[in-house]
Coordinates of C-alpha atoms (C1' of nucleotides) in Angstrom, one line a residue:
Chain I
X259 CA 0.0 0.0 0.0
X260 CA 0.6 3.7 0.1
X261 CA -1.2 6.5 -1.0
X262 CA -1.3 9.9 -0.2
X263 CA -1.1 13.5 0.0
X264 CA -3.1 16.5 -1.3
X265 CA -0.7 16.5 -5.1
X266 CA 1.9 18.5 -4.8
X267 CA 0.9 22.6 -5.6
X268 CA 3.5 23.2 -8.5
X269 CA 1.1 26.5 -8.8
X270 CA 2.9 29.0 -11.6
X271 CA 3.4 26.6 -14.3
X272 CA 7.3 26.7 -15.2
X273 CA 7.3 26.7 -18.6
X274 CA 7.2 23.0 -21.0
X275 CA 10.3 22.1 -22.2
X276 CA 9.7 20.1 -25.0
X277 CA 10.9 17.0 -24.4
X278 CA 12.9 14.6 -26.3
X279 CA 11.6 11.4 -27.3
X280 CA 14.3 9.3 -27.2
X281 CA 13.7 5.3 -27.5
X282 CA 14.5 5.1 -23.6
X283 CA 11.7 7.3 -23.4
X284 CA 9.4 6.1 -25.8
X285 CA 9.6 2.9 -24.1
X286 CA 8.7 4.5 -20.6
X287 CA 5.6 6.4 -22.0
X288 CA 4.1 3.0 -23.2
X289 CA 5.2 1.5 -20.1
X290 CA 3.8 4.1 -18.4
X291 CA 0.4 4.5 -20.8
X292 CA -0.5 1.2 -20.1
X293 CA 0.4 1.0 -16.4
X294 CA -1.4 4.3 -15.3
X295 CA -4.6 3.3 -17.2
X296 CA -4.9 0.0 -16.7
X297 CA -4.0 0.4 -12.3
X298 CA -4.3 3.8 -12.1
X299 CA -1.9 6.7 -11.9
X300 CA -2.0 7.2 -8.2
X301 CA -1.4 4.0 -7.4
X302 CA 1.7 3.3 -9.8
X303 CA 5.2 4.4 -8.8
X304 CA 7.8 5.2 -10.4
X305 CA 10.0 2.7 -9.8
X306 CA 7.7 -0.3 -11.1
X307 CA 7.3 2.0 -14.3
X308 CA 11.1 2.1 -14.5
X309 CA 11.6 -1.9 -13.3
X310 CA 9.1 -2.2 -17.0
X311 CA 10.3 -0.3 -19.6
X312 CA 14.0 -1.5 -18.1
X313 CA 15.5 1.6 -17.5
X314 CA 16.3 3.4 -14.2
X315 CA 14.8 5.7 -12.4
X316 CA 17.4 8.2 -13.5
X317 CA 16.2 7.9 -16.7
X318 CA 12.8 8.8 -16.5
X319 CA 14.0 11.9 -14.7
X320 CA 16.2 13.1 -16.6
X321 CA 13.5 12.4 -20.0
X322 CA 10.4 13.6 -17.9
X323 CA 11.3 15.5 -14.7
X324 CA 8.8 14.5 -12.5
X325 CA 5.8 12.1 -12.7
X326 CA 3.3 14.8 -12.9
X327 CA 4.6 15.5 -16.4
X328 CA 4.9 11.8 -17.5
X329 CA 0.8 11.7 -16.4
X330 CA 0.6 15.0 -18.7
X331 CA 2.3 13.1 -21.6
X332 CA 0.0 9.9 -20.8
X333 CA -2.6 11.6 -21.4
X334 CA -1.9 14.1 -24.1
X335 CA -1.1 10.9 -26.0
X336 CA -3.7 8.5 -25.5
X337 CA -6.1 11.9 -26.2
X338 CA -4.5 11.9 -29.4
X339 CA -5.0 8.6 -30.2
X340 CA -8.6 8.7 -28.9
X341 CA -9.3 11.6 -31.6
X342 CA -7.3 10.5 -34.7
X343 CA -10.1 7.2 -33.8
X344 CA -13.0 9.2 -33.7
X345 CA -12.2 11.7 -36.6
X346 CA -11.2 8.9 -38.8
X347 CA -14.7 7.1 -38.5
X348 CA -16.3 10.2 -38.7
X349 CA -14.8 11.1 -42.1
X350 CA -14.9 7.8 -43.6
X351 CA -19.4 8.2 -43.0
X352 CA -21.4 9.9 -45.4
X353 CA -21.5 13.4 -45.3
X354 CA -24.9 13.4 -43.5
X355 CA -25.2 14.7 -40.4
X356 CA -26.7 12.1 -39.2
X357 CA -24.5 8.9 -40.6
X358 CA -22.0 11.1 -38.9
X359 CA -23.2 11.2 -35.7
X360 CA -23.9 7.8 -35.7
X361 CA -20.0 7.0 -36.8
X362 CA -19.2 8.6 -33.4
X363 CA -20.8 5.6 -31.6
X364 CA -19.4 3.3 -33.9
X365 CA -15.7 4.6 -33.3
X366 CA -16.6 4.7 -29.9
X367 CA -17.7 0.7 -30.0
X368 CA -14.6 0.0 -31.8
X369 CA -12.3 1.6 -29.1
X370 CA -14.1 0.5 -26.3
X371 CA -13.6 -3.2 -27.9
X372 CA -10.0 -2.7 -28.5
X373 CA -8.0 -0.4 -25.3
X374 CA -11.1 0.9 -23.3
X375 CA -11.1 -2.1 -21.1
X376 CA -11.2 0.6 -17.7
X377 CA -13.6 2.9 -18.4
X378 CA -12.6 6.8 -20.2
X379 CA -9.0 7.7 -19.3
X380 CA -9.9 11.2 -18.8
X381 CA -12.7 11.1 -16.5
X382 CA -10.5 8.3 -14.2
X383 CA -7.6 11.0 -14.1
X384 CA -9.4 13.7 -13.5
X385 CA -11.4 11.7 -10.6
X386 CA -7.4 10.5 -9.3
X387 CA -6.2 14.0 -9.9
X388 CA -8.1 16.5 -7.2
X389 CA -5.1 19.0 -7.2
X390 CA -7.4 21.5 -9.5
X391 CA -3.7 22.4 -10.5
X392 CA -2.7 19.4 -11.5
X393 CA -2.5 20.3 -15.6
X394 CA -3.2 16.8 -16.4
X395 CA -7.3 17.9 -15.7
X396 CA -6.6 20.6 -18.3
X397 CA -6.2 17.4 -20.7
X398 CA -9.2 15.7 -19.9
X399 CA -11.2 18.8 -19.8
X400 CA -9.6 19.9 -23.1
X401 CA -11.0 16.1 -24.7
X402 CA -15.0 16.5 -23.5
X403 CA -14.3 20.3 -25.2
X404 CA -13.6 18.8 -28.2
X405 CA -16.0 16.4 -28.4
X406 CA -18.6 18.7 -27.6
X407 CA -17.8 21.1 -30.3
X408 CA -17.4 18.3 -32.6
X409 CA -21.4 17.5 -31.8
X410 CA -22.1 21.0 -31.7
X411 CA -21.0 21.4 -35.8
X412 CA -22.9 18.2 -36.4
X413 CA -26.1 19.0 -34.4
X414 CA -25.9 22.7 -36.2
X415 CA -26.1 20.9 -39.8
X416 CA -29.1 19.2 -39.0
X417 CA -31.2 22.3 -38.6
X418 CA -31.8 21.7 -34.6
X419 CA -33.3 24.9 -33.1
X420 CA -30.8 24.7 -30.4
X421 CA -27.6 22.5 -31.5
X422 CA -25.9 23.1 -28.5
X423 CA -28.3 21.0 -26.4
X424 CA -28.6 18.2 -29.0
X425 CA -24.7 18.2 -28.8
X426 CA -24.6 18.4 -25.5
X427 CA -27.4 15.7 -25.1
X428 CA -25.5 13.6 -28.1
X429 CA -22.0 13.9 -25.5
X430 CA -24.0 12.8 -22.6
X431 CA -25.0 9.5 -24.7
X432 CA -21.6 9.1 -25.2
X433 CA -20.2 9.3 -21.7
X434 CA -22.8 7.2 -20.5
X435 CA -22.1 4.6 -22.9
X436 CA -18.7 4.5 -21.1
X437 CA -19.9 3.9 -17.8
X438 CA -22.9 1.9 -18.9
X439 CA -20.4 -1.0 -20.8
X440 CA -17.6 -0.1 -18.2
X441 CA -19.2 -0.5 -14.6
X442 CA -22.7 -2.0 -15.1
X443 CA -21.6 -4.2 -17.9
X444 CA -24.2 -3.1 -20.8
X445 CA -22.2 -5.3 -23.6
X446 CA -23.7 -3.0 -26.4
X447 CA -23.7 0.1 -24.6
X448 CA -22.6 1.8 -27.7
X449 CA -25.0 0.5 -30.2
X450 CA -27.5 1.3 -28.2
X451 CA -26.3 4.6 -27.6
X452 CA -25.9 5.3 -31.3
X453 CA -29.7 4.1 -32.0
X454 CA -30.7 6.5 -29.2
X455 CA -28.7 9.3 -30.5
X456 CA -30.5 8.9 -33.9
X457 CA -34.0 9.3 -32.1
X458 CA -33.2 12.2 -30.3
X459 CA -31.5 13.5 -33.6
X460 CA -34.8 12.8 -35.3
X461 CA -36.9 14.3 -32.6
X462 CA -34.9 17.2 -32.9
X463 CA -34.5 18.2 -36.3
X464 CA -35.8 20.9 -38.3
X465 CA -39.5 19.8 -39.5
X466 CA -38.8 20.9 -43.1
X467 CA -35.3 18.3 -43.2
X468 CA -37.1 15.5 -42.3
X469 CA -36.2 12.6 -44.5
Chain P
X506 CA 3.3 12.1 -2.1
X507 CA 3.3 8.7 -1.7
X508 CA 1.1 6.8 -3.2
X509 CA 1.6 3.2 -4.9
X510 CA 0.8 -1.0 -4.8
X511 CA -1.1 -3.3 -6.7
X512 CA -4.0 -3.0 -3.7
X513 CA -4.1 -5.5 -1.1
X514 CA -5.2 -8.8 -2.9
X515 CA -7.6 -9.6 0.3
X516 CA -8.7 -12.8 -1.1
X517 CA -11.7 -14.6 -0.3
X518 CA -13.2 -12.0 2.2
X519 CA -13.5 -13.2 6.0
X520 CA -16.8 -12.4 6.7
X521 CA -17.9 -8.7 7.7
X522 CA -18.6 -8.2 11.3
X523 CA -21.6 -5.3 11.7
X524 CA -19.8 -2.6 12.8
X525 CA -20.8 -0.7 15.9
X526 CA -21.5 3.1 15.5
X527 CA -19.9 5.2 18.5
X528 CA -19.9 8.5 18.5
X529 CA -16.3 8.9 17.3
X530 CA -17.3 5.9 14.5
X531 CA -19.3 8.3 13.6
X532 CA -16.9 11.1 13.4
X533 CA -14.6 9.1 11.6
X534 CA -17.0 8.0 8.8
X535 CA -18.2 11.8 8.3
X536 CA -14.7 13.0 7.8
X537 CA -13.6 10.4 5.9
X538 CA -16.7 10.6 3.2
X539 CA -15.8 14.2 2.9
X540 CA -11.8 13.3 2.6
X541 CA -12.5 10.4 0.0
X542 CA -14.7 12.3 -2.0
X543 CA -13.5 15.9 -2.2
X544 CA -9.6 14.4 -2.8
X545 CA -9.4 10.8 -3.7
X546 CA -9.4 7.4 -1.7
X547 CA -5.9 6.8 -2.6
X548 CA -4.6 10.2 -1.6
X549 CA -6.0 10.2 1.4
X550 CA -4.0 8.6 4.3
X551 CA -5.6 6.9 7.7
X552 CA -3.1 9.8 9.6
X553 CA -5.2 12.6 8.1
X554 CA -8.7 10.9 9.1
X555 CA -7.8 10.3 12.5
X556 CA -6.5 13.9 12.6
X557 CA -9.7 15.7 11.3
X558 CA -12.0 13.4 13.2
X559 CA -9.9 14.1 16.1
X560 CA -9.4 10.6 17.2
X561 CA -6.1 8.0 16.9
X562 CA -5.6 5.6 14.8
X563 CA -6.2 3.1 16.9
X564 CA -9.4 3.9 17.5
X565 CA -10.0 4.4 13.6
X566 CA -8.5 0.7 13.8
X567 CA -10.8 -1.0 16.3
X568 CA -13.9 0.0 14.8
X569 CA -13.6 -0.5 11.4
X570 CA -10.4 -2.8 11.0
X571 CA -8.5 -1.6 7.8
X572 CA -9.1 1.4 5.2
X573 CA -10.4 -0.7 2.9
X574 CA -13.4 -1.6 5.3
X575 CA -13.6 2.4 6.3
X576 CA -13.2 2.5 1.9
X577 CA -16.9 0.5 1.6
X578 CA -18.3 1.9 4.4
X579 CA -18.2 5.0 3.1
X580 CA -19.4 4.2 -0.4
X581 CA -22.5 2.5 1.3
X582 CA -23.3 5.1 3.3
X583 CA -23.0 7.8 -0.1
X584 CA -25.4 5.1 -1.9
X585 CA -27.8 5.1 0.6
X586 CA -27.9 8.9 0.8
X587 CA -28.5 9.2 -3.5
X588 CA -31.1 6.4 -3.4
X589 CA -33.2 8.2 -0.7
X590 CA -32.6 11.3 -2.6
X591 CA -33.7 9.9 -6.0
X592 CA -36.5 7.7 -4.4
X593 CA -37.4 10.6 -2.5
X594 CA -37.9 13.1 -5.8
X595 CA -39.7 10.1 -8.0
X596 CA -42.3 9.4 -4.8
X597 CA -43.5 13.2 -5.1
X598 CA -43.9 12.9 -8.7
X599 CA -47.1 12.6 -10.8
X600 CA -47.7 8.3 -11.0
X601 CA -47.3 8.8 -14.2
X602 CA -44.1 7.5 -16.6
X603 CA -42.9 10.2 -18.1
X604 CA -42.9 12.5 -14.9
X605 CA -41.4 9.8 -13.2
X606 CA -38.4 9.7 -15.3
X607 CA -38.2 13.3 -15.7
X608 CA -38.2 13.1 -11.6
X609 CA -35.2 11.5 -12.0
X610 CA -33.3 13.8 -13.6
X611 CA -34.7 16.7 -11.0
X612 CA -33.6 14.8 -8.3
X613 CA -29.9 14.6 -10.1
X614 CA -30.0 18.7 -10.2
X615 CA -30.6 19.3 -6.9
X616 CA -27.8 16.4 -5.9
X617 CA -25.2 17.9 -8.0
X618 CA -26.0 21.3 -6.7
X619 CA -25.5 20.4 -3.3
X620 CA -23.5 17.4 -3.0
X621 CA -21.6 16.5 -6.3
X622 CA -18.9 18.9 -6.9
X623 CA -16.8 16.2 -8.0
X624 CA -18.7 14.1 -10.2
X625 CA -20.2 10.3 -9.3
X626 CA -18.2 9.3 -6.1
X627 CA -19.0 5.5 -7.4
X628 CA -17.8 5.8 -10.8
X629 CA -14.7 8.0 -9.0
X630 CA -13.7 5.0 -6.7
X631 CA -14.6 2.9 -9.6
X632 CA -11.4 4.5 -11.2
X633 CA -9.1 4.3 -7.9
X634 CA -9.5 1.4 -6.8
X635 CA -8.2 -0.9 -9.7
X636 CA -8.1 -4.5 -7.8
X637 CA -11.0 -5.9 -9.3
X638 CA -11.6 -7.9 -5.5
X639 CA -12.0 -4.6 -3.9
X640 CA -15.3 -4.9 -2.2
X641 CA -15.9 -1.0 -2.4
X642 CA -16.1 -1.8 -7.0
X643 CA -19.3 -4.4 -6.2
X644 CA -20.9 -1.4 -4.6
X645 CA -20.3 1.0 -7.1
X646 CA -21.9 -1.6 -9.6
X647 CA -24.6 -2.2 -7.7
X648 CA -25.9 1.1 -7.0
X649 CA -25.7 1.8 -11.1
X650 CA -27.7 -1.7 -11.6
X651 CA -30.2 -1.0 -9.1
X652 CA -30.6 2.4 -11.4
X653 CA -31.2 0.5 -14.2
X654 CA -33.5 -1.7 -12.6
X655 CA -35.2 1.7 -12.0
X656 CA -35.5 2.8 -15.3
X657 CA -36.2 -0.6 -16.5
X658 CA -39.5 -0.3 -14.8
X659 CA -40.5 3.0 -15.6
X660 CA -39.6 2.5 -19.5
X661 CA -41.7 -0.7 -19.5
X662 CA -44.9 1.4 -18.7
X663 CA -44.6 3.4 -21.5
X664 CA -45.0 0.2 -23.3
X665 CA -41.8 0.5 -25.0
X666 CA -41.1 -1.6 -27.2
X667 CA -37.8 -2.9 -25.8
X668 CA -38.0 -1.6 -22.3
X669 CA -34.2 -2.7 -21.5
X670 CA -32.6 -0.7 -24.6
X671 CA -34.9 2.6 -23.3
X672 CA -33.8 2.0 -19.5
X673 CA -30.1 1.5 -20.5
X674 CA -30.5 5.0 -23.1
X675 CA -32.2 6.7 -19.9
X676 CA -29.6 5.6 -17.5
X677 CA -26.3 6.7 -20.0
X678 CA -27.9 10.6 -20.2
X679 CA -28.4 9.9 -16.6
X680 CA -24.3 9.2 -16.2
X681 CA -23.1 11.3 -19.2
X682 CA -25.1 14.8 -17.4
X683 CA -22.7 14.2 -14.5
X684 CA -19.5 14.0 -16.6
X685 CA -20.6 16.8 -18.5
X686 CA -21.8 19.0 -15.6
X687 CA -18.3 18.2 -13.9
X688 CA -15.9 18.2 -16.5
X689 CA -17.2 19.9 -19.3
X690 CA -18.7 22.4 -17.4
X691 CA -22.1 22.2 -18.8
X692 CA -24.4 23.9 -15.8
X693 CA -27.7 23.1 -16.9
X694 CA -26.2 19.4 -18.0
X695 CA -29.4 17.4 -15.8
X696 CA -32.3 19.9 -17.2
X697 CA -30.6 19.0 -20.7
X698 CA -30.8 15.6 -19.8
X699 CA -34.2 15.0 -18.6
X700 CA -35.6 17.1 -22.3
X701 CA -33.6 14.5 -24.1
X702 CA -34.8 11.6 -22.2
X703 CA -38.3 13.4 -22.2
X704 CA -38.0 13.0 -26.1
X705 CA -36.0 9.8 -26.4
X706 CA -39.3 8.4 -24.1
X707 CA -42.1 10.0 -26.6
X708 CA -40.0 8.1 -29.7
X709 CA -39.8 4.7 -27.7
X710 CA -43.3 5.1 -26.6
X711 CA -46.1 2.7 -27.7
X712 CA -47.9 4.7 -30.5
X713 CA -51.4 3.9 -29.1
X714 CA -50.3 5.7 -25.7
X715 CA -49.0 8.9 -27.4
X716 CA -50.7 11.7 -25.6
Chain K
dA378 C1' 40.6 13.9 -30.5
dG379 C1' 37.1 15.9 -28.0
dG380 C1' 32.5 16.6 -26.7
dT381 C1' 28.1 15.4 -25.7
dA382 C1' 23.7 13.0 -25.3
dA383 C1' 21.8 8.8 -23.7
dC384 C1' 22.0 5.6 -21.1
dC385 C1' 23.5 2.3 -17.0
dA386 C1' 24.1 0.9 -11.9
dC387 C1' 23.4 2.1 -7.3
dA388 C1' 23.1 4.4 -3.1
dC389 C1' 20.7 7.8 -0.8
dC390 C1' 17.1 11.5 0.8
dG391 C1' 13.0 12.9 3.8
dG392 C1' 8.6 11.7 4.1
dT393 C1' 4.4 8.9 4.1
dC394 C1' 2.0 4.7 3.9
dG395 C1' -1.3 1.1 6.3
dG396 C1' -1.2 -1.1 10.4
dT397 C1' 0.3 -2.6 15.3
dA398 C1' 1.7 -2.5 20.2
dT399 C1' 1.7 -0.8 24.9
dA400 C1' -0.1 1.5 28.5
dC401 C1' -3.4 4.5 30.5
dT402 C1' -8.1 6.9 31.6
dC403 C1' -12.9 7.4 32.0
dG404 C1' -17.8 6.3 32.6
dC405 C1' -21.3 2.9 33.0
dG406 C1' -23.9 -1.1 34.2
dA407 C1' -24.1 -5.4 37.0
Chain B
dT1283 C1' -16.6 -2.9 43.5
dC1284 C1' -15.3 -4.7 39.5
dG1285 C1' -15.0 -5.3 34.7
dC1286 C1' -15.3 -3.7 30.3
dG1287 C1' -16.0 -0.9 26.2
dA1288 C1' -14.6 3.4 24.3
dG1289 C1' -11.5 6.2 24.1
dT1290 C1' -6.7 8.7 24.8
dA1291 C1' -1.4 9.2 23.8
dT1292 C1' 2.7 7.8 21.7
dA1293 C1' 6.0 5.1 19.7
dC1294 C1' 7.0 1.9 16.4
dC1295 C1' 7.0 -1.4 12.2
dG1296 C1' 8.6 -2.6 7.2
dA1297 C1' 7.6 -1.0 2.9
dC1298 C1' 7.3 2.3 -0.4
dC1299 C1' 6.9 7.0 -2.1
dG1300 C1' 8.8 10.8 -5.5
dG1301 C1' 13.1 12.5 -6.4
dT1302 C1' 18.4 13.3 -6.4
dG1303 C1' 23.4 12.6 -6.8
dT1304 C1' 27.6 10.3 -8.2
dG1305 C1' 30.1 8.1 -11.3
dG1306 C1' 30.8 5.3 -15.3
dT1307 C1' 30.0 3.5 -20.3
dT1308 C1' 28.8 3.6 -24.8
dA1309 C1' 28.1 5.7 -29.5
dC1310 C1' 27.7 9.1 -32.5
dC1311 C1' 29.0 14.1 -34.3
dT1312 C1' 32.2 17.2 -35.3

DNA sequence: AGGTAACCACACCGGTCGGTATACTCGCGA
DNA sequence: TCGCGAGTATACCGACCGGTGTGGTTACCT
């Protein structure tokens, strides 16, 4: 065991160097990746992610600085990878508004399949991370930004009278879908989010569009 | 800082004994649900409970016998609280349905106003405490199937066609209005909710019923 | 030839973790 | 009066935390 602490305050960001990937380093961020999702980021140390990717301690320090920076690159990455997902299913759907929506739920059933086993990185760090300083909740807030906006363009083209609420009401499917597969173990959470989405996309579309 | 372990692989649970509620039990359970919830299980140490509840250790010790215990204690306690709450807002409701469900998402307004500043405490320990054997994960997934359950029964008088699929739709806007209210910032996130599920439940709803 | 970046091994730091042990006090009910 | 449950205070346990420092070895770039 042990665990604790209220995060350390590093208030007055100092500046990002930009850090060199280096394959020491490449090999500790997927060490790292996997380790923090899959048990947590609080309850990894650093030495077990060193004792993985077979390099000391030293190593990590000198690549990353502290662990509060490899969390930051965690989860900038797996963010990334998370959008490049989503963005490439949404762009390979018809240009329809509403194929496109539905692509979200099918990228999200894909991922969720594939490296989603714990639930949505983001919300579990920002539930680990309660230092509202911590700049790893800037990630996760940044993500559920994105995604919002990206419903909010969608939800816009299909003549809604108030796309923000259908997007924000699209997002809320989507996050639920999470939890729904994750803790209460609703195998095709995302399909029926999706077919849910498309209701409440039909229920909410300009009259005239109606197809 | 500090923080670390796999989680104590307390196999094949020895039986809980009831627990007697003293006074400073009391204290200790108080201070610790506001410690686990406003900063994390894991970053919260035994130390700082038995300093805030102003009690030792060993008295934190003799009632409840490890964190872990104090851990699910805790979590019980939180679920009792929402289910009264929720109950409590659907009993006043119309017996009808749709203001049933839309009860639902009232009761999840007031909640977050007052008590959920940092999103779903069960889907937040859900994240920390990554041994799949913690006891304090069973009670997380119960409390999110017994809201199914809930939904699953109102969605069925609608006459629905597939009252399950409506429940688990109803129950995802349910989850996804508490990530969005707490990461994304959306304020109004449960009254968005409840108009989508208000619409999601006149789509689903037998046609004969439609009123 | 010299410099430097990237790594290794290893020892060490103060601090915290969850949990235990010992010994003592107080108030209550039989 | 006696015992006991509930509590106090304090010291301690081994383990682990995040992080640093020293010194040495490659390998590549100029």
């Amino acid at each position: 065991m042990a665990v604790a602490k209220p995060q350390s305050t590093r208030r007055s960001r100092p500046q990002e160097r930009p850090l060199t990937l280096t394959p020491a380093a490449r090999r500790i961020l997927d060490v790292a990746g996997d380790l923090f999702y899959t048990r947590g980021i609080n309850t990894v140390g650093m030495e077990l992610v060193a004792e993985r990717a077979e390099v000391t301690k030293k190593t990590i320090y000198d690549r990353f600085g502290s662990k509060q920076r490899l969390v930051v690159e965690y989860l900038r990455e797996r963010d990334a990878r998370w959008r490049a997902h989503l963005t490439g299913h949404v762009e390979r759907a018809d240009d329809s508004p509403r194929a496109r929506v539905a692509a979200t739920y099918d990228a999200l059933d894909t991922w969720m399949g594939q490296e989603n086993q714990r639930g949505c990185a983001m919300v579990n760090a920002y539930a680990e991370l309660s230092d509202p300083d911590h700049p790893g909740r800037a990630v996760a807030e940044e993500q559920k930004r994105w995604l919002r906006d990206l419903y909010t363009g969608l939800a816009a083209r299909t003549g809604a009278e108030d796309p923000r609420e259908l997007a924000d009401a699209l997002a809320m499917l989507h996050e639920g879908a999470v939890v729904a597969r994750n803790v209460t173990g609703v195998a095709d959470a995302a399909r029926i989010a999706r077919s849910a989405a498309d209701a409440l996309v039909t229920a909410r579309m300009a009259p005239t569009d109606q197809a």
